[in-house]
Coordinates of C-alpha atoms and ligand atoms in Angstrom, one line a residue:
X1 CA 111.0 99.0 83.4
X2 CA 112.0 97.8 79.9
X3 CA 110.4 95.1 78.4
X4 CA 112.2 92.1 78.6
X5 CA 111.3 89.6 76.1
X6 CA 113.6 86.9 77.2
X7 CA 111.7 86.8 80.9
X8 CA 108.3 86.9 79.2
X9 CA 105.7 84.8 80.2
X10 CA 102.0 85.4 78.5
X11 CA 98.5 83.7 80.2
X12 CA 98.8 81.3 77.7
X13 CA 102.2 79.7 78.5
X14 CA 100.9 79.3 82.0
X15 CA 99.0 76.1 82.6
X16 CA 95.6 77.5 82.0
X17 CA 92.1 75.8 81.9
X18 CA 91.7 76.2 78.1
X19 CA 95.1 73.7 77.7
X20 CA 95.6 71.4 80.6
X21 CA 93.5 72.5 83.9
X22 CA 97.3 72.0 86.0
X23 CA 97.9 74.3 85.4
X24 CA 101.4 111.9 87.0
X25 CA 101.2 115.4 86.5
X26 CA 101.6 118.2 88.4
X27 CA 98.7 119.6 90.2
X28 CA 98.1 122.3 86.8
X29 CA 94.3 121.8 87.7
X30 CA 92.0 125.0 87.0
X31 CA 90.4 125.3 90.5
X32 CA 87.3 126.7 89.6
X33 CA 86.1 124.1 87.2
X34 CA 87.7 121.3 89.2
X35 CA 85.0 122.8 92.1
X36 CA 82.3 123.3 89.9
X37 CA 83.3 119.7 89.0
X38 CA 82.7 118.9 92.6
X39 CA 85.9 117.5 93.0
X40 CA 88.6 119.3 95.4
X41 CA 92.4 118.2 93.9
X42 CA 95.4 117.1 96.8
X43 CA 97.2 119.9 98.1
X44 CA 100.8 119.5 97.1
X45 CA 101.7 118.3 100.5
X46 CA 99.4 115.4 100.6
X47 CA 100.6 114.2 96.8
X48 CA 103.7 114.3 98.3
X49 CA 102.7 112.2 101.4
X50 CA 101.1 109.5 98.9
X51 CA 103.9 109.8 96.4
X52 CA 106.1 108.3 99.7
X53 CA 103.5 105.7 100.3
X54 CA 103.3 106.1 103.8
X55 CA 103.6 102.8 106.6
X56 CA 99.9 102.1 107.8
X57 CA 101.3 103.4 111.7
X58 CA 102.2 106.6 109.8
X59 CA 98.9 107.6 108.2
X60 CA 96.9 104.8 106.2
X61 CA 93.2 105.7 106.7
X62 CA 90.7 102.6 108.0
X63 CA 87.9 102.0 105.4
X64 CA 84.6 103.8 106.3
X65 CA 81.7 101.3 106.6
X66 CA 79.9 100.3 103.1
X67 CA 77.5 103.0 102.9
X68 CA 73.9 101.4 101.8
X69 CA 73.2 100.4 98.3
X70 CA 70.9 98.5 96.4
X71 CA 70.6 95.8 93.3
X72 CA 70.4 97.3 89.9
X73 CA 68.1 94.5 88.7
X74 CA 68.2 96.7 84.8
X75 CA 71.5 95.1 84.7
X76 CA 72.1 92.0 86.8
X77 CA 71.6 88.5 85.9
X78 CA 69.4 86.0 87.2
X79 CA 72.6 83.4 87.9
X80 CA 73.7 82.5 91.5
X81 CA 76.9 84.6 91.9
X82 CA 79.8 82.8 93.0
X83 CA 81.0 82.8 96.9
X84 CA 82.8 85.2 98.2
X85 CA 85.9 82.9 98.5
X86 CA 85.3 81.5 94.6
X87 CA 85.8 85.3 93.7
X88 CA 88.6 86.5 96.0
X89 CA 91.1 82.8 96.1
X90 CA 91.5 82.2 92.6
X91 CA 92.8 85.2 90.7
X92 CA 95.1 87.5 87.9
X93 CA 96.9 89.9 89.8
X94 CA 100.1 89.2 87.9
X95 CA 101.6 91.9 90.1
X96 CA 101.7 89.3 92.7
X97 CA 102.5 86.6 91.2
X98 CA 101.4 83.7 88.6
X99 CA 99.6 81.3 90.4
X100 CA 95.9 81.7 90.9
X101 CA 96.5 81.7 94.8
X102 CA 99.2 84.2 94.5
X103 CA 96.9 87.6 95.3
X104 CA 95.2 86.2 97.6
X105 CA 98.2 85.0 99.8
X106 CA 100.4 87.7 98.7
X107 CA 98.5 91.0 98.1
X108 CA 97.3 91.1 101.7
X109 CA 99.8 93.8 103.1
X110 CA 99.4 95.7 99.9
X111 CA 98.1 99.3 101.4
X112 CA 94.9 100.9 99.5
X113 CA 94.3 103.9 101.9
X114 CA 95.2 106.5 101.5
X115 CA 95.0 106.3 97.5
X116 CA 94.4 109.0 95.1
X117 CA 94.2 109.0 90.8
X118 CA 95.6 110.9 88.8
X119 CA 93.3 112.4 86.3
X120 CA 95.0 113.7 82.8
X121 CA 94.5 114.4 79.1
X122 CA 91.4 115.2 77.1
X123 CA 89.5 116.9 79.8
X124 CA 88.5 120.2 81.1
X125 CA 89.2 119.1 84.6
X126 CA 92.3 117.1 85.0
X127 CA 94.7 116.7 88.4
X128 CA 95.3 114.4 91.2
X129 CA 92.1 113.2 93.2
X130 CA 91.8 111.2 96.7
X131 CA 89.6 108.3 96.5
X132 CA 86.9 109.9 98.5
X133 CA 86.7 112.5 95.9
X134 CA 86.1 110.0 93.2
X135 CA 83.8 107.7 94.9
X136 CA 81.7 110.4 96.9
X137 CA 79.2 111.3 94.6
X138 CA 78.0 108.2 93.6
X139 CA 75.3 106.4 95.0
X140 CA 76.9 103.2 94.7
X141 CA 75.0 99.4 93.0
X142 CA 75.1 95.9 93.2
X143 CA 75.7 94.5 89.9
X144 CA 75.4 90.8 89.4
X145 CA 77.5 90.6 86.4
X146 CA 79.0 87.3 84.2
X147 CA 82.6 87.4 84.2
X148 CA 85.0 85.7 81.4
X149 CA 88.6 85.2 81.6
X150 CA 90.5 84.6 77.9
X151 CA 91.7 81.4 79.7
X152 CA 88.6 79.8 79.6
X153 CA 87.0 80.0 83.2
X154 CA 84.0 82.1 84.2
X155 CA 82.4 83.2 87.5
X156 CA 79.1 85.1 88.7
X157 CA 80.1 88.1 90.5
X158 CA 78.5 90.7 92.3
X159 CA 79.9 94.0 92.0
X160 CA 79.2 97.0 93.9
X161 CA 80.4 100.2 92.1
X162 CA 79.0 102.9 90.1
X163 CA 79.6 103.4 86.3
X164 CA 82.6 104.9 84.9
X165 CA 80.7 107.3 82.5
X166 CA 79.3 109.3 85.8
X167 CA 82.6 109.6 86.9
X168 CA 84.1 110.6 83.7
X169 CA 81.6 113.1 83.0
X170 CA 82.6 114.8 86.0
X171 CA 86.0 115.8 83.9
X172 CA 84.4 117.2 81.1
X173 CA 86.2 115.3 78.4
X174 CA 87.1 117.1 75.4
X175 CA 85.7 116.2 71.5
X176 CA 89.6 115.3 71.3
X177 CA 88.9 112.4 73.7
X178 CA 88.5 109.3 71.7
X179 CA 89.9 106.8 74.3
X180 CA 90.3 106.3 78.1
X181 CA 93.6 104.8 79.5
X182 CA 93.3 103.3 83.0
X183 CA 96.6 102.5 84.2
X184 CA 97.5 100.4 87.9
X185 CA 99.9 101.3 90.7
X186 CA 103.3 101.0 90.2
X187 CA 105.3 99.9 93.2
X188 CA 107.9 97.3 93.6
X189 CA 107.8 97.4 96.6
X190 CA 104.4 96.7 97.2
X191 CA 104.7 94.1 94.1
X192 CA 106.7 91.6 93.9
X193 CA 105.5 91.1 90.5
X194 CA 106.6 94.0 89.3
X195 CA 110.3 93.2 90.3
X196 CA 110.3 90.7 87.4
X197 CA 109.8 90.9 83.4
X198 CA 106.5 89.3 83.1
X199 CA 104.9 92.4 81.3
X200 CA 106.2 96.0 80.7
X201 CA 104.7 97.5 84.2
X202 CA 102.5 99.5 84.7
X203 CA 99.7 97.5 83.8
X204 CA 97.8 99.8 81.4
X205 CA 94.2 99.1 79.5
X206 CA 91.8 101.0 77.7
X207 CA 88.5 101.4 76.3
X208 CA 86.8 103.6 73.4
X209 CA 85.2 106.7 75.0
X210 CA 81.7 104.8 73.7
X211 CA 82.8 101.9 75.4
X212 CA 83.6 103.6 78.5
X213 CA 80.7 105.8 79.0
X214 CA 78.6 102.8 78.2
X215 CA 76.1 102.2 81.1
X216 CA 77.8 98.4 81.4
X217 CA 81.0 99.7 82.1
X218 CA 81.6 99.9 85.6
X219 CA 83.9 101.4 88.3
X220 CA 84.1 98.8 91.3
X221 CA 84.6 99.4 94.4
X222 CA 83.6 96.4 95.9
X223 CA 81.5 92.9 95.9
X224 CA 79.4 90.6 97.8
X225 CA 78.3 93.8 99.9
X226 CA 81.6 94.7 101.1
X227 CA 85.0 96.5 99.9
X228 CA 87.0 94.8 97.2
X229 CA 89.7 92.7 98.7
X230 CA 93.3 93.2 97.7
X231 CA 93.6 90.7 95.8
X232 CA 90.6 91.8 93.7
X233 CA 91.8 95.6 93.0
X234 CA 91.7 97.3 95.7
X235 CA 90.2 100.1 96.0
X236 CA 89.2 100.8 92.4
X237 CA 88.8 98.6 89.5
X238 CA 87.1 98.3 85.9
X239 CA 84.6 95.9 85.4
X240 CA 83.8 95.4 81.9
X241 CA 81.3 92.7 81.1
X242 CA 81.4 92.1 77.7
X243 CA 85.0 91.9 77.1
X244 CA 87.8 89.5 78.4
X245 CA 88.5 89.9 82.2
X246 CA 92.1 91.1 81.2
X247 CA 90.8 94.5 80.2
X248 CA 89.5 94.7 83.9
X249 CA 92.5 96.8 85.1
X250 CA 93.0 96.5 88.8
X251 CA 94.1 99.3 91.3
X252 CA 93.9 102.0 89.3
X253 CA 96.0 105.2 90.0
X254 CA 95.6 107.0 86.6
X255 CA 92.9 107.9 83.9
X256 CA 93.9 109.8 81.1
X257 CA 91.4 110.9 77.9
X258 CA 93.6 110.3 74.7
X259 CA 93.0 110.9 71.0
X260 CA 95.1 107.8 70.1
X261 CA 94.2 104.2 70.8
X262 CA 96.4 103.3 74.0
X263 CA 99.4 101.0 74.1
X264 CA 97.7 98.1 76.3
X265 CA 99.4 95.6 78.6
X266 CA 98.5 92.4 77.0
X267 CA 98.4 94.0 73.5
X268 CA 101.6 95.3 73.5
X269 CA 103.0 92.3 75.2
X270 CA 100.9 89.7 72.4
X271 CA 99.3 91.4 69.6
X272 CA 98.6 88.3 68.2
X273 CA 97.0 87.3 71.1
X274 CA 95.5 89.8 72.8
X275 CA 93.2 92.5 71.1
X276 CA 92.9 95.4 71.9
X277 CA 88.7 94.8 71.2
X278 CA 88.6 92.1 73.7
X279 CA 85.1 91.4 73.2
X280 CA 84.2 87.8 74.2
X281 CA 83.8 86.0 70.9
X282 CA 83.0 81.9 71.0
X283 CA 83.8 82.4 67.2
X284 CA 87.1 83.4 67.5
X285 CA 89.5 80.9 69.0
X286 CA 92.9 82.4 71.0
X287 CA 95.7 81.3 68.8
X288 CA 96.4 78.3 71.2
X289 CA 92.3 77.1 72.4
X290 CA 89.3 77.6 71.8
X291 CA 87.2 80.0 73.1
X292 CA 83.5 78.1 72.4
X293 CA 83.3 76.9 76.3
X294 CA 84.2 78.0 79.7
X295 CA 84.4 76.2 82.8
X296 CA 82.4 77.9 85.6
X297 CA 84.8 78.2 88.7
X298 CA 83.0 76.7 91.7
X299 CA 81.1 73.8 89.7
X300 CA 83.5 71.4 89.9
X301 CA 85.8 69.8 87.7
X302 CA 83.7 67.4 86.3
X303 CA 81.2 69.7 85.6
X304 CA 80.6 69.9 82.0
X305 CA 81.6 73.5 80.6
X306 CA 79.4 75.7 78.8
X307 CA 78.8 77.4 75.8
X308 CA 80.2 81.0 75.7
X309 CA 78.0 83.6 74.6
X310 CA 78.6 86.5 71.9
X311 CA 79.9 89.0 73.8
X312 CA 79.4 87.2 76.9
X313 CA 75.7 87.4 76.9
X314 CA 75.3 91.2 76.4
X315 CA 75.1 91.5 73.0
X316 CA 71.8 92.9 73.2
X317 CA 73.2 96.1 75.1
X318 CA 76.7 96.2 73.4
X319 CA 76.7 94.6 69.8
X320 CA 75.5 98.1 68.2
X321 CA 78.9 99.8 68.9
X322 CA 80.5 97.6 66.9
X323 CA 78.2 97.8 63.6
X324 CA 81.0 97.8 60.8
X325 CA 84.0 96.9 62.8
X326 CA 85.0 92.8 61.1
X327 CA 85.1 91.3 65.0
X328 CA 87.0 88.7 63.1
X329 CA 90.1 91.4 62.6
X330 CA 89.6 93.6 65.1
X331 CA 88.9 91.0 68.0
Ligands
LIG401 N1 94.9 94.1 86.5 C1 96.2 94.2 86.8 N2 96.7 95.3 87.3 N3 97.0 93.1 86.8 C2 96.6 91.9 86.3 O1 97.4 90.9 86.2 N4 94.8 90.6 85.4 C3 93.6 90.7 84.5 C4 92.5 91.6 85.1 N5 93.1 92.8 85.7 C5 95.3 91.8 85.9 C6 94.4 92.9 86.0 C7 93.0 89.4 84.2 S1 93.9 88.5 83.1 C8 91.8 89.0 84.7 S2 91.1 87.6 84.2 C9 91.1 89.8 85.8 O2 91.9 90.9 86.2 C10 90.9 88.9 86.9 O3 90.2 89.5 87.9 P1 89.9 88.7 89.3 O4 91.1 88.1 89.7 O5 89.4 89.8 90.2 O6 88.8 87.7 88.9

């Protein structure tokens, strides 16, 4: 889809809390490393099958039951987490829509099983992968992680996942892979986002290969103890703590291992905006507000907000990838 600057909206024309509160590749996967990998790719007959995007009667799997995990205290936070309906009613799924109710009321036909990602670029083991395959292996962990939208709202959320360096591991990244792209479904169909301009679909973020592999950086595949919701990212979506919840890419169908920094959603749509960095920075106001407080989603409008932290409170863990890098400039 071209991008259509004439339809464009950005998060910060909507009504947002920091103005006014209102408001693919072919399967050309070596088989023998992808097995050492422990990973089996599709057969070409069931890419096929997903490609169609089958009708749930015709073949979407059920969910398997939430196998037993535990809370990584190393890296949760003492805060309450939000309620399950805080997290999962008020969202950014601009796939579905604008309005913070949109995913929830909209995303819940959008079919999750079966799913596979596509995994390309920089690696030793690339090809197409069901979601068992990627999720398997991993004993999966509650995380009780601080969340921070760029509009100015924040929320306690307990993720269950894994982190996205054991995953990417398992491809054996080249020394050419200097970035990870994580890109969402695209699907019209499913979307009714996607049938307008808003952004230049796919949705597509990235991180540094540091950043990625970074034991913060998650993979989630659900929260509050059970699978993600819809509306949240179903089945599998980034979680990255330190950073603006845009970078958080929902759905994912595609990880590719570049050299070259990736052309980002929100970057490419606002550079002047929109980092590509994204670290949470109190110092450094958005163009249009500033970024010093948040308002804490369940607290109540009245609530006073509160301060932002540098890098969202885990600057102990993350500042040191950044050492030399002006945060002013390269926000
Ligand atoms: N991913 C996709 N594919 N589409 C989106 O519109 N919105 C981002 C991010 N990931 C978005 C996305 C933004 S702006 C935020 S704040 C978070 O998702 C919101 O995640 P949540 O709704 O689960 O809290």
């Amino acid at each position: 889809m071209d991008f259509d600057t004439e339809n464009r909206i950005l998060p910060s024309d909507i009504p947002s809390d920091a103005t006014d509160f209102g408001r693919r590749r072919v399967l050309s996967v070596l088989a023998a490393s992808a097995a050492a990998a422990g990973l089996s790719p599709l057969s070409e007959p069931a890419v096929a099958q997903a490609a169609r995007g089958l009708s749930p009667a015709a073949g979407a799997s059920k969910a398997p039951p939430v196998p037993p995990f535990k809370r990584n205290a190393r890296w949760s936070v003492t805060e309450a987490p939000n309620s399950w309906d805080d997290i999962t009613t008020y969202n950014n799924f601009y796939e579905f829509g604008l309005d913070k109710s949109d995913p929830y009321e909209k995303a819940q036909a959008f079919r999750t099983r079966p799913w596979s990602v596509d995994i390309a670029g920089e690696a030793e083991v690339t090809g197409r992968f069901t979601l068992e395959d990627i999720i398997k292996p991993h004993a999966l962990e509650e995380r009780v992680y601080r969340f921070r939208c760029v509009e100015g709202w924040s929320r306690i959320v307990p993720w269950l996942g894994f982190p996205l360096g054991d995953l990417l591991k398992r491809f054996r990244p080249t020394s050419r892979a200097k970035f990870v792209e994580m890109t969402t479904l695209l699907d019209p169909r499913q979307m009714p986002g996607q049938r307008t301009g808003v952004l230049d679909w796919p949705y597509v973020e990235g991180l540094r290969i540091d950043e990625a592999m970074h034991p913060l950086t998650l993979l989630a595949v659900g929260l509050h103890g059970r699978w993600l919701p819809n509306q949240s990212g179903a089945p599998l979506r980034l979680v990255v703590p330190w950073k603006y919840g845009f970078k958080s890419v929902k759905s994912i169908v595609r990880i590719r291992f570049t050299e070259r920094q990736p052309r980002t959603s929100w970057n490419v749509a606002a550079p002047e905006e929109y980092g590509f960095f994204a670290n949470v920075n109190p110092a450094v106001d958005h163009p249009r507000w500033s970024q010093a407080k948040e308002r804490r989603i369940g607290a109540g409008f009245l609530a006073p907000r509160i301060d932002t932290l540098p890098f969202n409170g885990y600057a102990a863990e993350v500042a040191s990838l950044y050492r030399g890098l002006d945060l002013r400039r390269f926000y």
